[in-house]
Short mmCIF file of N, CA and C and ligand atoms in Angstrom, two decimals:
data_model
loop_
_atom_site.label_atom_id
_atom_site.label_comp_id
_atom_site.label_asym_id
_atom_site.label_seq_id
_atom_site.Cartn_x
_atom_site.Cartn_y
_atom_site.Cartn_z
N MET A 1 114.31 50.81 115.35
CA MET A 1 114.48 49.45 114.76
C MET A 1 113.12 48.82 114.58
N GLU A 2 112.82 48.44 113.35
CA GLU A 2 111.55 47.83 113.05
C GLU A 2 111.40 46.53 113.78
N ASP A 3 110.17 46.15 114.14
CA ASP A 3 109.96 44.83 114.81
C ASP A 3 110.52 44.71 116.15
N CYS A 4 110.94 45.85 116.74
CA CYS A 4 111.45 45.78 118.14
C CYS A 4 110.40 46.36 119.01
N VAL A 5 109.89 45.48 119.93
CA VAL A 5 108.79 45.90 120.77
C VAL A 5 109.11 47.15 121.62
N PHE A 6 110.33 47.27 122.08
CA PHE A 6 110.64 48.43 122.94
C PHE A 6 110.75 49.68 122.07
N CYS A 7 111.28 49.55 120.87
CA CYS A 7 111.31 50.72 119.98
C CYS A 7 109.87 51.17 119.65
N LYS A 8 108.99 50.22 119.53
CA LYS A 8 107.57 50.55 119.28
C LYS A 8 106.94 51.30 120.51
N ILE A 9 107.30 50.84 121.71
CA ILE A 9 106.83 51.50 122.91
C ILE A 9 107.40 52.91 122.93
N ILE A 10 108.69 53.08 122.59
CA ILE A 10 109.34 54.42 122.63
C ILE A 10 108.64 55.34 121.62
N LYS A 11 108.29 54.78 120.44
CA LYS A 11 107.64 55.60 119.41
C LYS A 11 106.17 55.85 119.72
N GLY A 12 105.60 55.20 120.79
CA GLY A 12 104.20 55.37 121.08
C GLY A 12 103.29 54.51 120.25
N GLU A 13 103.91 53.47 119.57
CA GLU A 13 103.10 52.60 118.71
C GLU A 13 102.48 51.48 119.51
N ILE A 14 102.98 51.14 120.70
CA ILE A 14 102.43 50.21 121.63
C ILE A 14 102.21 50.89 122.96
N PRO A 15 101.02 50.75 123.53
CA PRO A 15 100.73 51.50 124.75
C PRO A 15 101.49 50.88 125.92
N THR A 16 101.84 51.72 126.86
CA THR A 16 102.61 51.31 128.09
C THR A 16 102.27 52.23 129.20
N GLU A 17 102.65 51.77 130.38
CA GLU A 17 102.46 52.56 131.58
C GLU A 17 103.85 53.25 131.89
N LYS A 18 104.00 54.46 131.38
CA LYS A 18 105.25 55.20 131.55
C LYS A 18 105.45 55.57 133.00
N VAL A 19 106.74 55.49 133.45
CA VAL A 19 107.09 55.84 134.82
C VAL A 19 107.90 57.10 134.83
N TYR A 20 108.83 57.24 133.81
CA TYR A 20 109.80 58.30 133.76
C TYR A 20 110.31 58.43 132.39
N GLU A 21 110.67 59.61 132.00
CA GLU A 21 111.15 59.80 130.64
C GLU A 21 112.11 60.95 130.53
N THR A 22 113.24 60.74 129.83
CA THR A 22 114.19 61.88 129.54
C THR A 22 114.33 61.80 128.00
N GLU A 23 115.16 62.72 127.54
CA GLU A 23 115.42 62.74 126.06
C GLU A 23 115.98 61.40 125.57
N GLU A 24 116.75 60.74 126.48
CA GLU A 24 117.46 59.53 126.02
C GLU A 24 117.01 58.23 126.61
N ILE A 25 116.15 58.33 127.67
CA ILE A 25 115.76 57.16 128.44
C ILE A 25 114.26 57.08 128.67
N LEU A 26 113.71 55.90 128.64
CA LEU A 26 112.28 55.69 129.00
C LEU A 26 112.20 54.58 130.01
N ALA A 27 111.38 54.82 131.04
CA ALA A 27 111.09 53.74 132.02
C ALA A 27 109.59 53.50 131.98
N PHE A 28 109.23 52.23 132.05
CA PHE A 28 107.79 51.86 131.97
C PHE A 28 107.62 50.52 132.78
N LYS A 29 106.37 50.26 133.19
CA LYS A 29 106.09 49.07 133.94
C LYS A 29 106.19 47.81 133.11
N ASP A 30 106.83 46.81 133.72
CA ASP A 30 106.86 45.45 133.03
C ASP A 30 105.47 44.91 132.91
N ILE A 31 105.16 44.38 131.75
CA ILE A 31 103.79 43.80 131.55
C ILE A 31 103.53 42.55 132.39
N HIS A 32 104.57 41.85 132.72
CA HIS A 32 104.41 40.68 133.61
C HIS A 32 105.31 40.88 134.86
N PRO A 33 104.80 41.67 135.84
CA PRO A 33 105.68 41.96 136.94
C PRO A 33 106.06 40.76 137.77
N ALA A 34 107.33 40.67 138.11
CA ALA A 34 107.96 39.63 138.96
C ALA A 34 108.05 40.04 140.34
N ALA A 35 107.70 41.25 140.69
CA ALA A 35 107.73 41.74 142.09
C ALA A 35 106.78 42.97 142.11
N PRO A 36 106.37 43.39 143.40
CA PRO A 36 105.47 44.49 143.41
C PRO A 36 105.89 45.75 142.62
N ILE A 37 107.22 45.98 142.61
CA ILE A 37 107.74 46.99 141.72
C ILE A 37 108.55 46.30 140.68
N HIS A 38 108.22 46.50 139.39
CA HIS A 38 108.98 45.91 138.28
C HIS A 38 108.91 46.92 137.17
N ILE A 39 109.96 47.67 137.05
CA ILE A 39 110.05 48.72 136.04
C ILE A 39 111.20 48.41 135.06
N LEU A 40 110.95 48.64 133.84
CA LEU A 40 112.00 48.44 132.80
C LEU A 40 112.54 49.79 132.39
N VAL A 41 113.86 49.93 132.38
CA VAL A 41 114.48 51.16 132.04
C VAL A 41 115.29 50.90 130.79
N VAL A 42 114.98 51.65 129.70
CA VAL A 42 115.63 51.41 128.41
C VAL A 42 116.16 52.66 127.81
N PRO A 43 117.28 52.55 127.08
CA PRO A 43 117.71 53.69 126.27
C PRO A 43 116.80 53.82 125.04
N LYS A 44 116.51 55.06 124.67
CA LYS A 44 115.71 55.25 123.42
C LYS A 44 116.49 54.82 122.17
N LYS A 45 117.80 54.83 122.28
CA LYS A 45 118.61 54.36 121.16
C LYS A 45 118.52 52.84 121.16
N HIS A 46 118.30 52.22 119.96
CA HIS A 46 118.22 50.82 119.87
C HIS A 46 119.63 50.20 119.94
N ILE A 47 119.82 49.37 121.01
CA ILE A 47 121.05 48.62 121.18
C ILE A 47 120.53 47.23 121.48
N SER A 48 120.88 46.19 120.68
CA SER A 48 120.25 44.89 120.88
C SER A 48 120.74 44.20 122.14
N MET A 49 121.98 44.22 122.43
CA MET A 49 122.52 43.46 123.56
C MET A 49 123.64 44.19 124.25
N LEU A 50 123.84 43.90 125.51
CA LEU A 50 124.91 44.54 126.28
C LEU A 50 126.30 44.35 125.59
N THR A 51 126.42 43.25 124.89
CA THR A 51 127.68 42.92 124.19
C THR A 51 127.86 43.84 122.96
N ASP A 52 126.81 44.57 122.61
CA ASP A 52 126.95 45.56 121.44
C ASP A 52 127.35 46.93 121.93
N LEU A 53 127.44 47.13 123.20
CA LEU A 53 127.79 48.46 123.73
C LEU A 53 129.18 48.90 123.23
N LYS A 54 129.23 50.19 122.88
CA LYS A 54 130.45 50.80 122.37
C LYS A 54 130.95 51.85 123.36
N PRO A 55 132.26 52.21 123.29
CA PRO A 55 132.74 53.24 124.20
C PRO A 55 131.88 54.48 124.22
N GLU A 56 131.27 54.83 123.12
CA GLU A 56 130.41 56.11 123.07
C GLU A 56 129.12 55.86 123.83
N ASP A 57 128.75 54.64 124.25
CA ASP A 57 127.56 54.44 124.99
C ASP A 57 127.82 54.52 126.50
N GLU A 58 129.05 54.70 126.95
CA GLU A 58 129.36 54.66 128.37
C GLU A 58 128.62 55.69 129.17
N ALA A 59 128.48 56.93 128.64
CA ALA A 59 127.79 57.97 129.38
C ALA A 59 126.33 57.58 129.47
N LEU A 60 125.71 57.02 128.47
CA LEU A 60 124.31 56.65 128.43
C LEU A 60 124.03 55.58 129.52
N ILE A 61 124.92 54.61 129.67
CA ILE A 61 124.74 53.58 130.68
C ILE A 61 124.87 54.22 132.10
N GLY A 62 125.79 55.12 132.24
CA GLY A 62 125.82 55.83 133.57
C GLY A 62 124.53 56.60 133.85
N LYS A 63 123.99 57.20 132.82
CA LYS A 63 122.69 57.94 133.01
C LYS A 63 121.53 57.00 133.32
N ILE A 64 121.60 55.80 132.84
CA ILE A 64 120.57 54.83 133.22
C ILE A 64 120.50 54.62 134.71
N TYR A 65 121.68 54.52 135.36
CA TYR A 65 121.72 54.26 136.78
C TYR A 65 121.30 55.51 137.57
N THR A 66 121.70 56.68 137.11
CA THR A 66 121.29 57.91 137.85
C THR A 66 119.74 58.12 137.63
N THR A 67 119.29 57.70 136.47
CA THR A 67 117.86 57.83 136.25
C THR A 67 117.10 56.83 137.17
N ILE A 68 117.61 55.66 137.34
CA ILE A 68 117.00 54.69 138.25
C ILE A 68 116.95 55.25 139.69
N ASN A 69 117.95 56.00 140.09
CA ASN A 69 117.92 56.66 141.39
C ASN A 69 116.73 57.63 141.45
N LYS A 70 116.54 58.41 140.39
CA LYS A 70 115.47 59.43 140.32
C LYS A 70 114.10 58.67 140.40
N ILE A 71 114.00 57.57 139.68
CA ILE A 71 112.78 56.79 139.68
C ILE A 71 112.45 56.26 141.03
N ALA A 72 113.50 55.77 141.71
CA ALA A 72 113.28 55.20 143.07
C ALA A 72 112.80 56.31 144.01
N GLU A 73 113.32 57.48 143.84
CA GLU A 73 112.88 58.64 144.66
C GLU A 73 111.43 58.98 144.29
N GLN A 74 111.19 59.16 143.06
CA GLN A 74 109.76 59.51 142.61
C GLN A 74 108.74 58.50 143.00
N GLU A 75 109.11 57.23 142.92
CA GLU A 75 108.13 56.10 143.18
C GLU A 75 108.13 55.70 144.65
N GLY A 76 109.05 56.34 145.41
CA GLY A 76 109.02 56.16 146.92
C GLY A 76 109.60 54.83 147.39
N PHE A 77 110.55 54.28 146.59
CA PHE A 77 111.18 53.00 147.14
C PHE A 77 112.71 53.15 147.27
N LYS A 78 113.21 54.37 147.30
CA LYS A 78 114.62 54.57 147.36
C LYS A 78 115.19 54.08 148.66
N LYS A 79 114.46 54.34 149.79
CA LYS A 79 114.94 53.96 151.10
C LYS A 79 114.90 52.42 151.25
N GLN A 80 113.94 51.74 150.80
CA GLN A 80 113.90 50.32 150.94
C GLN A 80 114.88 49.58 150.10
N GLY A 81 115.28 50.23 149.02
CA GLY A 81 116.22 49.58 148.10
C GLY A 81 115.55 48.80 146.99
N TYR A 82 116.41 48.27 146.11
CA TYR A 82 115.87 47.59 144.91
C TYR A 82 116.97 46.78 144.30
N ARG A 83 116.65 45.98 143.29
CA ARG A 83 117.65 45.18 142.56
C ARG A 83 117.51 45.56 141.02
N VAL A 84 118.68 45.67 140.47
CA VAL A 84 118.74 45.95 138.99
C VAL A 84 119.29 44.68 138.24
N ILE A 85 118.58 44.21 137.29
CA ILE A 85 119.07 43.04 136.50
C ILE A 85 119.02 43.38 135.01
N ALA A 86 120.06 43.06 134.31
CA ALA A 86 120.08 43.22 132.85
C ALA A 86 120.53 41.88 132.24
N ASN A 87 119.63 41.30 131.53
CA ASN A 87 119.98 40.01 130.81
C ASN A 87 120.71 40.26 129.53
N CYS A 88 121.63 39.35 129.19
CA CYS A 88 122.36 39.50 127.94
C CYS A 88 122.55 38.14 127.34
N GLY A 89 121.79 37.92 126.20
CA GLY A 89 122.04 36.69 125.38
C GLY A 89 121.34 35.49 125.89
N LYS A 90 121.65 34.37 125.22
CA LYS A 90 120.92 33.10 125.35
C LYS A 90 120.92 32.58 126.79
N ASP A 91 122.06 32.48 127.42
CA ASP A 91 122.12 31.82 128.72
C ASP A 91 121.33 32.64 129.80
N SER A 92 121.21 33.92 129.55
CA SER A 92 120.47 34.77 130.56
C SER A 92 119.01 34.70 130.33
N GLY A 93 118.60 34.22 129.14
CA GLY A 93 117.13 34.18 128.80
C GLY A 93 116.64 35.50 128.24
N GLN A 94 117.51 36.34 127.74
CA GLN A 94 117.01 37.59 127.23
C GLN A 94 116.01 37.38 126.11
N GLU A 95 114.88 37.96 126.29
CA GLU A 95 113.76 37.77 125.32
C GLU A 95 113.61 38.95 124.39
N VAL A 96 113.78 40.15 124.92
CA VAL A 96 113.58 41.35 124.08
C VAL A 96 115.00 41.85 123.69
N MET A 97 115.22 41.92 122.35
CA MET A 97 116.56 42.30 121.93
C MET A 97 116.69 43.78 121.76
N HIS A 98 116.53 44.49 122.85
CA HIS A 98 116.76 45.92 123.01
C HIS A 98 117.14 46.04 124.47
N ILE A 99 118.37 46.50 124.79
CA ILE A 99 118.86 46.41 126.13
C ILE A 99 117.89 47.13 127.07
N HIS A 100 117.74 46.45 128.28
CA HIS A 100 116.81 47.00 129.28
C HIS A 100 117.27 46.52 130.62
N PHE A 101 116.92 47.33 131.62
CA PHE A 101 117.36 47.13 132.96
C PHE A 101 116.06 46.93 133.84
N HIS A 102 115.97 45.72 134.39
CA HIS A 102 114.85 45.42 135.23
C HIS A 102 115.12 46.07 136.65
N VAL A 103 114.21 46.88 137.07
CA VAL A 103 114.29 47.46 138.47
C VAL A 103 113.21 46.72 139.29
N LEU A 104 113.63 45.96 140.27
CA LEU A 104 112.76 45.16 141.06
C LEU A 104 112.77 45.56 142.49
N GLY A 105 111.62 45.58 143.14
CA GLY A 105 111.54 45.93 144.55
C GLY A 105 110.15 45.87 145.04
N GLY A 106 109.92 46.55 146.15
CA GLY A 106 108.59 46.57 146.73
C GLY A 106 108.31 45.49 147.74
N LYS A 107 109.35 44.60 147.95
CA LYS A 107 109.31 43.54 148.97
C LYS A 107 110.70 43.13 149.17
N LYS A 108 110.96 42.34 150.27
CA LYS A 108 112.27 41.73 150.51
C LYS A 108 112.52 40.72 149.43
N LEU A 109 113.48 40.94 148.58
CA LEU A 109 113.70 39.99 147.47
C LEU A 109 114.52 38.81 147.96
N GLY A 110 114.50 37.69 147.20
CA GLY A 110 115.15 36.48 147.56
C GLY A 110 116.69 36.70 147.67
N ASP A 111 117.36 35.86 148.52
CA ASP A 111 118.73 35.94 148.72
C ASP A 111 119.57 35.46 147.44
N LYS A 112 118.92 34.53 146.72
CA LYS A 112 119.60 34.02 145.52
C LYS A 112 119.44 34.91 144.35
N ILE A 113 120.53 35.25 143.74
CA ILE A 113 120.46 36.09 142.52
C ILE A 113 120.15 35.21 141.30
N VAL A 114 120.63 34.02 141.29
CA VAL A 114 120.29 33.05 140.29
C VAL A 114 119.71 31.77 140.94
N ASP A 115 118.98 31.03 140.23
CA ASP A 115 118.41 29.76 140.80
C ASP A 115 119.16 28.58 140.21
P1 AMP B 201 114.15 39.86 129.29
O1 AMP B 201 113.82 38.40 129.53
O2 AMP B 201 115.23 40.39 130.18
O3 AMP B 201 114.42 40.11 127.81
O4 AMP B 201 112.89 40.61 129.70
C1 AMP B 201 111.94 41.17 128.84
C2 AMP B 201 110.82 41.76 129.70
O5 AMP B 201 110.04 42.55 128.90
C3 AMP B 201 109.94 40.71 130.31
O6 AMP B 201 109.94 40.89 131.73
C4 AMP B 201 108.52 40.99 129.74
O7 AMP B 201 107.51 40.86 130.66
C5 AMP B 201 108.72 42.44 129.32
N1 AMP B 201 107.87 42.93 128.26
C6 AMP B 201 107.71 42.35 127.06
N2 AMP B 201 106.82 43.04 126.26
C7 AMP B 201 106.41 44.13 127.04
C8 AMP B 201 105.51 45.18 126.85
N3 AMP B 201 104.84 45.36 125.71
N4 AMP B 201 105.40 46.07 127.83
C9 AMP B 201 106.07 45.95 129.02
N5 AMP B 201 106.91 44.95 129.26
C10 AMP B 201 107.08 44.01 128.30
ZN1 ZN B 202 114.63 48.61 119.88
#
């Protein structure tokens, strides 16, 4: 998708700090980390919002979570745990219109999921 920052990262047109890659999924460091560990996990297929997901995307979303497990193992934070957040739409404050899963960790995270 033209003009999509994450599609540009996937195509190698914008530099990024890659953490993990499969045929279908890319994980890279968030440019403005909100925690010591802040990784974005994205499907290479452009899907704008979670509300656009189709039944044929179900396997892909499952793979995102098993990939996050592998990333946690690779990066050494599996034991301590982590939080996964996916924003969808205006009320969530979604800024980049290409679905992505924030993986946050590296410290004891706040008890409140929303403020
Ligand atoms: P969201 O508010 O859920 O749409 O989050 C978008 C996230 O993408 C933010 O945490 C940004 O810091 C991050 N972001 C935007 N552009 C880049 C980029 N070029 N490389 C890495 N992370 C980015
Ligand atoms: Zn995209």
